[in-house]
Amino acid sequence: MTAAPIAVTTAAPPGMPDVLSAHVRIEHLVVRTPATSYAELDAATGASVVVKHENLQHTGSFKVRGALNLLLSMTPEERERGVVAYSTGNHAQAQAYAARYTGAPATIVMPAGPNPPNPLKERAVRALGARVELAGQSLTEAAGHAAHLAARDGARLVSAADEPLLIAGVATSYLELLQQAPDLDAVVVPVGGGSGAAAACLVAAAIAPHVEVIGVQSDAAPAAHDSWRRGELVERPAATRAEGLATGAGFSLTQAVLRDRLADFLLVSDDEIGAAQRRYLTAARTVAEGAGAAALAAVVRYRERFAGRRVGVVCSGGNASDAELRRALDLAG
């Protein structure tokens, strides 16, 4: 299968009125997740760390906020035709969950290899009633197959990041965080496609412009980081074990927001992510998947940048497999 070219969207990013509309639309359908501090994390980083626990959200990830906002914004006729999404896991679960809630059919395309989908996430998607197809060797190739299916069936193709309604829904978590911890100096956000970081940038710019928003990605899948650094969309290998960060190309809409508003973009290694997963388990009694631990990994690695500051870290997801958690314990043990 030939890789699809990098997609470029002309959609405009959402504004704060869109975020507030999303908040009203989904407020009673999502968990207002806690923002919690842990003495051991403060000691490990030299910072005052506030963890936003989106791992406790429905489907175990922040993504459901955007999916519900998007599906609820569609017309009944559009929902009847259904949605097609492509994802390594959390976006897939979110779309399946929102589709079930709204009564819309959903098809999810996951890459078939070289690393198959996390079986925990694939089972969860199927259990939510979505049809799953495995196609392609990467997320980029899966996206091409998803586009084909959507065009064939007349369904709504839902990008993993280039969706204003997704970003507006995700932004409600940062609205919550800045209400829960208004004295933050910085927010560190894991980046795969970039919807979370773009959402954080939009909310911080509107209501807390003093707060730095800093992205973090695995150095084994640096497409978003390198796109931001170069100022243009680029493709990179996605060899990270942290599947939520395993995107092989930058997304145009989120990159446009990040270029305007992101304060910095950091890289961490997969082993540093694994060590952060272990730290969450032992210091915070928290299960974090690789992507969910990336923000904490950055605050540990770049201690001199964050020491003495009050820093929000987003634990974006908790859908870790048994094997992933065992590996994290072994890496740090």
Short mmCIF file of C-alpha atoms in Angstrom, two decimals:
data_model
loop_
_atom_site.label_atom_id
_atom_site.label_comp_id
_atom_site.label_asym_id
_atom_site.label_seq_id
_atom_site.Cartn_x
_atom_site.Cartn_y
_atom_site.Cartn_z
CA MET A 1 0.00 0.00 0.00
CA THR A 2 1.37 3.44 -0.93
CA ALA A 3 1.50 6.03 1.81
CA ALA A 4 -0.96 8.86 1.43
CA PRO A 5 0.43 12.38 0.99
CA ILE A 6 0.37 14.73 3.95
CA ALA A 7 -3.16 16.11 4.19
CA VAL A 8 -3.61 19.86 4.42
CA THR A 9 -6.87 21.27 5.72
CA THR A 10 -8.23 24.74 5.12
CA ALA A 11 -10.42 24.60 8.23
CA ALA A 12 -10.04 27.51 10.63
CA PRO A 13 -9.09 26.73 14.23
CA PRO A 14 -11.82 27.07 16.83
CA GLY A 15 -12.09 30.12 19.04
CA MET A 16 -13.03 30.52 22.65
CA PRO A 17 -16.77 30.80 21.82
CA ASP A 18 -16.48 27.33 20.24
CA VAL A 19 -14.81 26.00 23.38
CA LEU A 20 -17.54 27.43 25.60
CA SER A 21 -20.21 25.95 23.32
CA ALA A 22 -18.48 22.58 23.55
CA HIS A 23 -18.38 22.88 27.33
CA VAL A 24 -22.14 23.39 27.47
CA ARG A 25 -22.74 20.59 24.96
CA ILE A 26 -20.72 17.89 26.72
CA GLU A 27 -20.51 19.06 30.34
CA HIS A 28 -22.84 16.39 31.71
CA LEU A 29 -21.46 13.64 29.47
CA VAL A 30 -17.81 13.74 30.53
CA VAL A 31 -15.91 13.43 33.79
CA ARG A 32 -14.58 16.61 35.34
CA THR A 33 -11.27 14.90 35.97
CA PRO A 34 -9.23 15.77 39.06
CA ALA A 35 -6.11 17.91 39.06
CA THR A 36 -3.96 16.48 41.83
CA SER A 37 -0.52 17.04 43.38
CA TYR A 38 1.85 14.36 44.71
CA ALA A 39 4.80 15.04 47.01
CA GLU A 40 6.96 12.37 45.34
CA LEU A 41 6.49 13.92 41.91
CA ASP A 42 7.45 17.32 43.29
CA ALA A 43 10.60 15.80 44.78
CA ALA A 44 11.50 14.06 41.52
CA THR A 45 11.15 17.20 39.41
CA GLY A 46 11.96 20.11 41.70
CA ALA A 47 8.69 21.65 40.54
CA SER A 48 5.22 21.93 42.03
CA VAL A 49 3.45 19.45 39.78
CA VAL A 50 -0.31 19.32 39.18
CA VAL A 51 -1.48 16.20 37.30
CA LYS A 52 -4.63 16.55 35.18
CA HIS A 53 -6.00 13.00 35.28
CA GLU A 54 -7.57 12.53 31.86
CA ASN A 55 -6.69 8.86 32.28
CA LEU A 56 -9.85 8.79 34.44
CA GLN A 57 -12.03 10.09 31.61
CA HIS A 58 -14.59 7.88 29.84
CA THR A 59 -12.69 5.48 27.53
CA GLY A 60 -9.56 6.23 29.58
CA SER A 61 -8.50 9.22 27.50
CA PHE A 62 -9.10 12.93 26.86
CA LYS A 63 -10.12 12.14 23.28
CA VAL A 64 -13.75 11.41 24.16
CA ARG A 65 -14.36 15.11 24.82
CA GLY A 66 -13.68 15.98 21.19
CA ALA A 67 -15.53 12.99 19.81
CA LEU A 68 -18.71 13.78 21.71
CA ASN A 69 -18.57 17.42 20.66
CA LEU A 70 -18.16 16.46 17.02
CA LEU A 71 -20.87 13.78 16.89
CA LEU A 72 -23.36 15.94 18.81
CA SER A 73 -22.72 18.81 16.38
CA MET A 74 -23.63 16.69 13.34
CA THR A 75 -27.13 16.67 11.91
CA PRO A 76 -29.30 13.56 12.34
CA GLU A 77 -28.85 12.84 8.63
CA GLU A 78 -25.07 13.05 8.94
CA ARG A 79 -25.05 10.78 11.96
CA GLU A 80 -27.18 8.26 10.09
CA ARG A 81 -24.47 7.99 7.42
CA GLY A 82 -21.92 7.38 10.18
CA VAL A 83 -18.28 8.18 10.78
CA VAL A 84 -14.97 6.65 9.71
CA ALA A 85 -11.85 7.32 11.78
CA TYR A 86 -8.25 6.12 11.74
CA SER A 87 -6.31 5.67 14.92
CA THR A 88 -3.85 3.62 16.93
CA GLY A 89 -6.31 3.48 19.78
CA ASN A 90 -7.63 6.37 21.89
CA HIS A 91 -9.14 8.37 19.04
CA ALA A 92 -10.72 5.12 17.90
CA GLN A 93 -12.28 4.42 21.28
CA ALA A 94 -13.52 7.98 21.57
CA GLN A 95 -15.22 7.91 18.18
CA ALA A 96 -16.77 4.51 18.93
CA TYR A 97 -18.04 5.74 22.31
CA ALA A 98 -19.54 8.93 20.88
CA ALA A 99 -21.04 7.05 17.94
CA ARG A 100 -22.72 4.59 20.27
CA TYR A 101 -24.08 7.43 22.42
CA THR A 102 -25.53 9.24 19.41
CA GLY A 103 -26.69 6.12 17.55
CA ALA A 104 -24.31 6.60 14.62
CA PRO A 105 -22.51 3.72 12.87
CA ALA A 106 -18.72 3.88 13.16
CA THR A 107 -15.87 2.25 11.29
CA ILE A 108 -12.36 2.47 12.72
CA VAL A 109 -9.23 1.79 10.66
CA MET A 110 -6.14 0.75 12.60
CA PRO A 111 -2.69 0.09 11.16
CA ALA A 112 -2.05 -3.63 10.72
CA GLY A 113 1.71 -3.42 11.29
CA PRO A 114 4.59 -3.53 11.77
CA ASN A 115 3.32 -3.13 15.33
CA PRO A 116 -0.31 -4.31 15.60
CA PRO A 117 -2.79 -2.25 17.63
CA ASN A 118 -2.79 -2.48 21.40
CA PRO A 119 -5.16 -5.45 21.92
CA LEU A 120 -6.73 -3.70 24.92
CA LYS A 121 -7.73 -0.75 22.75
CA GLU A 122 -8.84 -2.86 19.80
CA ARG A 123 -11.08 -4.98 22.02
CA ALA A 124 -12.54 -1.86 23.60
CA VAL A 125 -13.39 -0.38 20.20
CA ARG A 126 -15.15 -3.56 19.12
CA ALA A 127 -16.99 -3.79 22.46
CA LEU A 128 -18.36 -0.28 21.87
CA GLY A 129 -20.00 -1.52 18.67
CA ALA A 130 -17.70 -0.07 16.04
CA ARG A 131 -16.50 -2.04 13.01
CA VAL A 132 -12.69 -2.36 12.96
CA GLU A 133 -10.55 -2.76 9.85
CA LEU A 134 -6.78 -3.31 9.98
CA ALA A 135 -5.02 -1.72 7.03
CA GLY A 136 -1.58 -0.38 6.20
CA GLN A 137 1.78 -0.40 7.87
CA SER A 138 1.43 3.04 9.47
CA LEU A 139 -1.15 5.56 10.61
CA THR A 140 -0.61 7.47 7.36
CA GLU A 141 -1.52 4.40 5.32
CA ALA A 142 -4.49 3.67 7.58
CA ALA A 143 -5.68 7.24 6.95
CA GLY A 144 -5.66 6.60 3.20
CA HIS A 145 -7.80 3.48 3.62
CA ALA A 146 -10.19 5.34 5.92
CA ALA A 147 -10.62 8.09 3.33
CA HIS A 148 -11.48 5.45 0.73
CA LEU A 149 -14.10 3.87 2.99
CA ALA A 150 -15.68 7.21 3.87
CA ALA A 151 -15.95 8.22 0.21
CA ARG A 152 -17.42 4.84 -0.71
CA ASP A 153 -20.03 4.86 2.06
CA GLY A 154 -20.84 8.57 2.22
CA ALA A 155 -19.70 8.65 5.84
CA ARG A 156 -18.00 11.48 7.71
CA LEU A 157 -14.21 11.02 7.71
CA VAL A 158 -12.91 12.13 11.09
CA SER A 159 -9.26 13.17 11.18
CA ALA A 160 -7.22 12.40 14.27
CA ALA A 161 -6.36 16.09 14.68
CA ASP A 162 -7.46 18.38 11.81
CA GLU A 163 -10.97 18.85 13.21
CA PRO A 164 -12.02 22.17 14.82
CA LEU A 165 -14.86 20.47 16.71
CA LEU A 166 -12.47 17.88 18.16
CA ILE A 167 -10.06 20.58 19.30
CA ALA A 168 -12.89 22.62 20.85
CA GLY A 169 -14.11 19.58 22.77
CA VAL A 170 -10.63 18.67 23.97
CA ALA A 171 -10.12 22.28 25.06
CA THR A 172 -12.74 21.81 27.79
CA SER A 173 -10.16 19.81 29.77
CA TYR A 174 -7.81 22.83 29.80
CA LEU A 175 -10.66 25.12 30.75
CA GLU A 176 -11.17 22.83 33.74
CA LEU A 177 -7.45 22.65 34.56
CA LEU A 178 -7.01 26.42 34.61
CA GLN A 179 -10.04 26.71 36.86
CA GLN A 180 -8.70 24.00 39.17
CA ALA A 181 -5.14 25.39 39.24
CA PRO A 182 -5.25 29.07 38.20
CA ASP A 183 -1.74 29.72 39.53
CA LEU A 184 0.09 27.53 37.00
CA ASP A 185 3.22 28.82 35.30
CA ALA A 186 3.24 26.20 32.55
CA VAL A 187 1.24 23.31 31.11
CA VAL A 188 3.09 20.38 29.52
CA VAL A 189 1.08 18.42 26.98
CA PRO A 190 1.89 15.17 25.12
CA VAL A 191 1.66 15.50 21.35
CA GLY A 192 0.72 12.92 18.76
CA GLY A 193 -1.47 14.71 16.23
CA GLY A 194 -1.48 17.81 18.40
CA SER A 195 -5.16 18.32 19.25
CA GLY A 196 -4.42 18.48 22.98
CA ALA A 197 -1.57 20.96 22.66
CA ALA A 198 -3.54 23.12 20.22
CA ALA A 199 -6.49 23.09 22.61
CA ALA A 200 -4.27 24.09 25.53
CA CYS A 201 -2.79 26.93 23.49
CA LEU A 202 -6.21 28.29 22.58
CA VAL A 203 -7.53 28.26 26.14
CA ALA A 204 -4.36 29.63 27.72
CA ALA A 205 -4.17 32.47 25.22
CA ALA A 206 -7.77 33.45 26.02
CA ILE A 207 -7.90 33.19 29.80
CA ALA A 208 -4.34 32.73 31.14
CA PRO A 209 -1.86 34.27 28.70
CA HIS A 210 0.91 34.13 31.32
CA VAL A 211 0.85 30.30 31.20
CA GLU A 212 3.39 28.67 28.91
CA VAL A 213 2.13 25.72 26.88
CA ILE A 214 4.89 23.23 26.10
CA GLY A 215 4.54 20.18 23.88
CA VAL A 216 6.40 16.89 24.29
CA GLN A 217 6.84 13.98 21.92
CA SER A 218 8.92 10.82 21.75
CA ASP A 219 12.22 11.21 19.90
CA ALA A 220 11.32 7.93 18.16
CA ALA A 221 8.34 9.62 16.44
CA PRO A 222 9.20 13.32 16.10
CA ALA A 223 6.98 14.34 13.16
CA ALA A 224 4.98 16.96 15.06
CA HIS A 225 8.07 18.29 16.84
CA ASP A 226 10.06 18.55 13.61
CA SER A 227 7.12 20.10 11.74
CA TRP A 228 6.89 22.77 14.43
CA ARG A 229 10.65 23.41 14.46
CA ARG A 230 10.86 23.65 10.65
CA GLY A 231 7.66 25.63 10.18
CA GLU A 232 6.36 23.16 7.59
CA LEU A 233 4.68 19.76 7.62
CA VAL A 234 7.16 16.90 7.49
CA GLU A 235 7.01 13.12 7.70
CA ARG A 236 9.16 11.11 10.07
CA PRO A 237 9.37 7.43 11.07
CA ALA A 238 7.00 6.55 13.92
CA ALA A 239 9.00 3.92 15.80
CA THR A 240 7.98 4.85 19.35
CA ARG A 241 6.50 2.29 21.70
CA ALA A 242 4.11 5.00 22.93
CA GLU A 243 1.38 4.38 20.38
CA GLY A 244 -0.54 7.56 21.25
CA LEU A 245 2.48 9.52 20.04
CA ALA A 246 3.11 7.38 16.94
CA THR A 247 2.10 9.80 14.21
CA GLY A 248 4.28 9.90 11.11
CA ALA A 249 3.39 13.36 9.83
CA GLY A 250 2.38 16.77 11.12
CA PHE A 251 -1.28 17.86 10.93
CA SER A 252 -1.90 21.20 9.28
CA LEU A 253 -4.61 22.64 11.53
CA THR A 254 -2.95 21.81 14.82
CA GLN A 255 0.47 22.87 13.54
CA ALA A 256 -0.95 26.27 12.55
CA VAL A 257 -2.14 26.80 16.12
CA LEU A 258 1.09 25.50 17.64
CA ARG A 259 3.25 27.74 15.45
CA ASP A 260 1.35 30.78 16.69
CA ARG A 261 1.10 29.95 20.38
CA LEU A 262 3.26 27.04 21.59
CA ALA A 263 6.09 28.23 23.86
CA ASP A 264 8.38 25.23 23.35
CA PHE A 265 8.44 21.65 22.08
CA LEU A 266 10.57 19.02 23.82
CA LEU A 267 11.62 15.46 23.01
CA VAL A 268 12.01 12.53 25.41
CA SER A 269 13.10 8.94 24.86
CA ASP A 270 10.85 5.92 25.09
CA ASP A 271 12.86 4.72 28.09
CA GLU A 272 12.27 8.05 29.83
CA ILE A 273 8.56 7.66 29.10
CA GLY A 274 8.67 4.16 30.59
CA ALA A 275 10.39 5.49 33.70
CA ALA A 276 7.64 8.12 34.03
CA GLN A 277 5.01 5.39 33.78
CA ARG A 278 6.70 3.60 36.66
CA ARG A 279 6.85 6.84 38.62
CA TYR A 280 3.11 7.33 38.13
CA LEU A 281 2.47 3.80 39.36
CA THR A 282 4.62 4.06 42.46
CA ALA A 283 4.29 7.73 43.42
CA ALA A 284 0.74 8.51 42.32
CA ARG A 285 -0.91 5.07 42.15
CA THR A 286 -1.84 6.01 38.60
CA VAL A 287 -1.91 3.88 35.46
CA ALA A 288 -0.63 5.90 32.53
CA GLU A 289 -0.06 4.66 29.00
CA GLY A 290 3.08 5.81 27.26
CA ALA A 291 1.58 8.96 25.77
CA GLY A 292 -0.03 9.73 29.12
CA ALA A 293 3.35 9.66 30.85
CA ALA A 294 5.24 11.75 28.29
CA ALA A 295 4.54 15.13 29.92
CA LEU A 296 5.87 13.93 33.27
CA ALA A 297 8.89 12.44 31.52
CA ALA A 298 9.69 15.87 30.07
CA VAL A 299 9.44 17.63 33.43
CA VAL A 300 11.83 15.04 34.90
CA ARG A 301 14.30 15.18 32.02
CA TYR A 302 14.32 18.98 31.68
CA ARG A 303 14.42 19.61 35.41
CA GLU A 304 16.36 22.86 35.09
CA ARG A 305 13.62 24.30 32.87
CA PHE A 306 10.82 23.56 35.33
CA ALA A 307 12.39 23.58 38.80
CA GLY A 308 10.76 26.03 41.18
CA ARG A 309 7.72 26.51 38.92
CA ARG A 310 4.13 25.35 39.25
CA VAL A 311 3.59 23.01 36.31
CA GLY A 312 0.49 21.26 35.05
CA VAL A 313 1.18 17.91 33.40
CA VAL A 314 -1.52 16.17 31.43
CA CYS A 315 -1.87 12.44 32.00
CA SER A 316 -3.74 12.13 28.73
CA GLY A 317 -4.58 8.43 28.82
CA GLY A 318 -4.44 5.29 30.92
CA ASN A 319 -4.98 2.55 28.35
CA ALA A 320 -1.77 0.66 28.95
CA SER A 321 -1.48 -3.04 28.22
CA ASP A 322 -0.09 -5.53 30.74
CA ALA A 323 3.03 -5.94 28.62
CA GLU A 324 3.56 -2.18 28.46
CA LEU A 325 3.36 -1.81 32.23
CA ARG A 326 5.66 -4.79 32.83
CA ARG A 327 8.20 -3.27 30.43
CA ALA A 328 7.98 0.09 32.21
CA LEU A 329 8.64 -1.55 35.57
CA ASP A 330 11.57 -3.50 34.17
CA LEU A 331 13.07 -0.42 32.48
CA ALA A 332 13.12 1.59 35.66
CA GLY A 333 13.67 -1.26 38.09
#
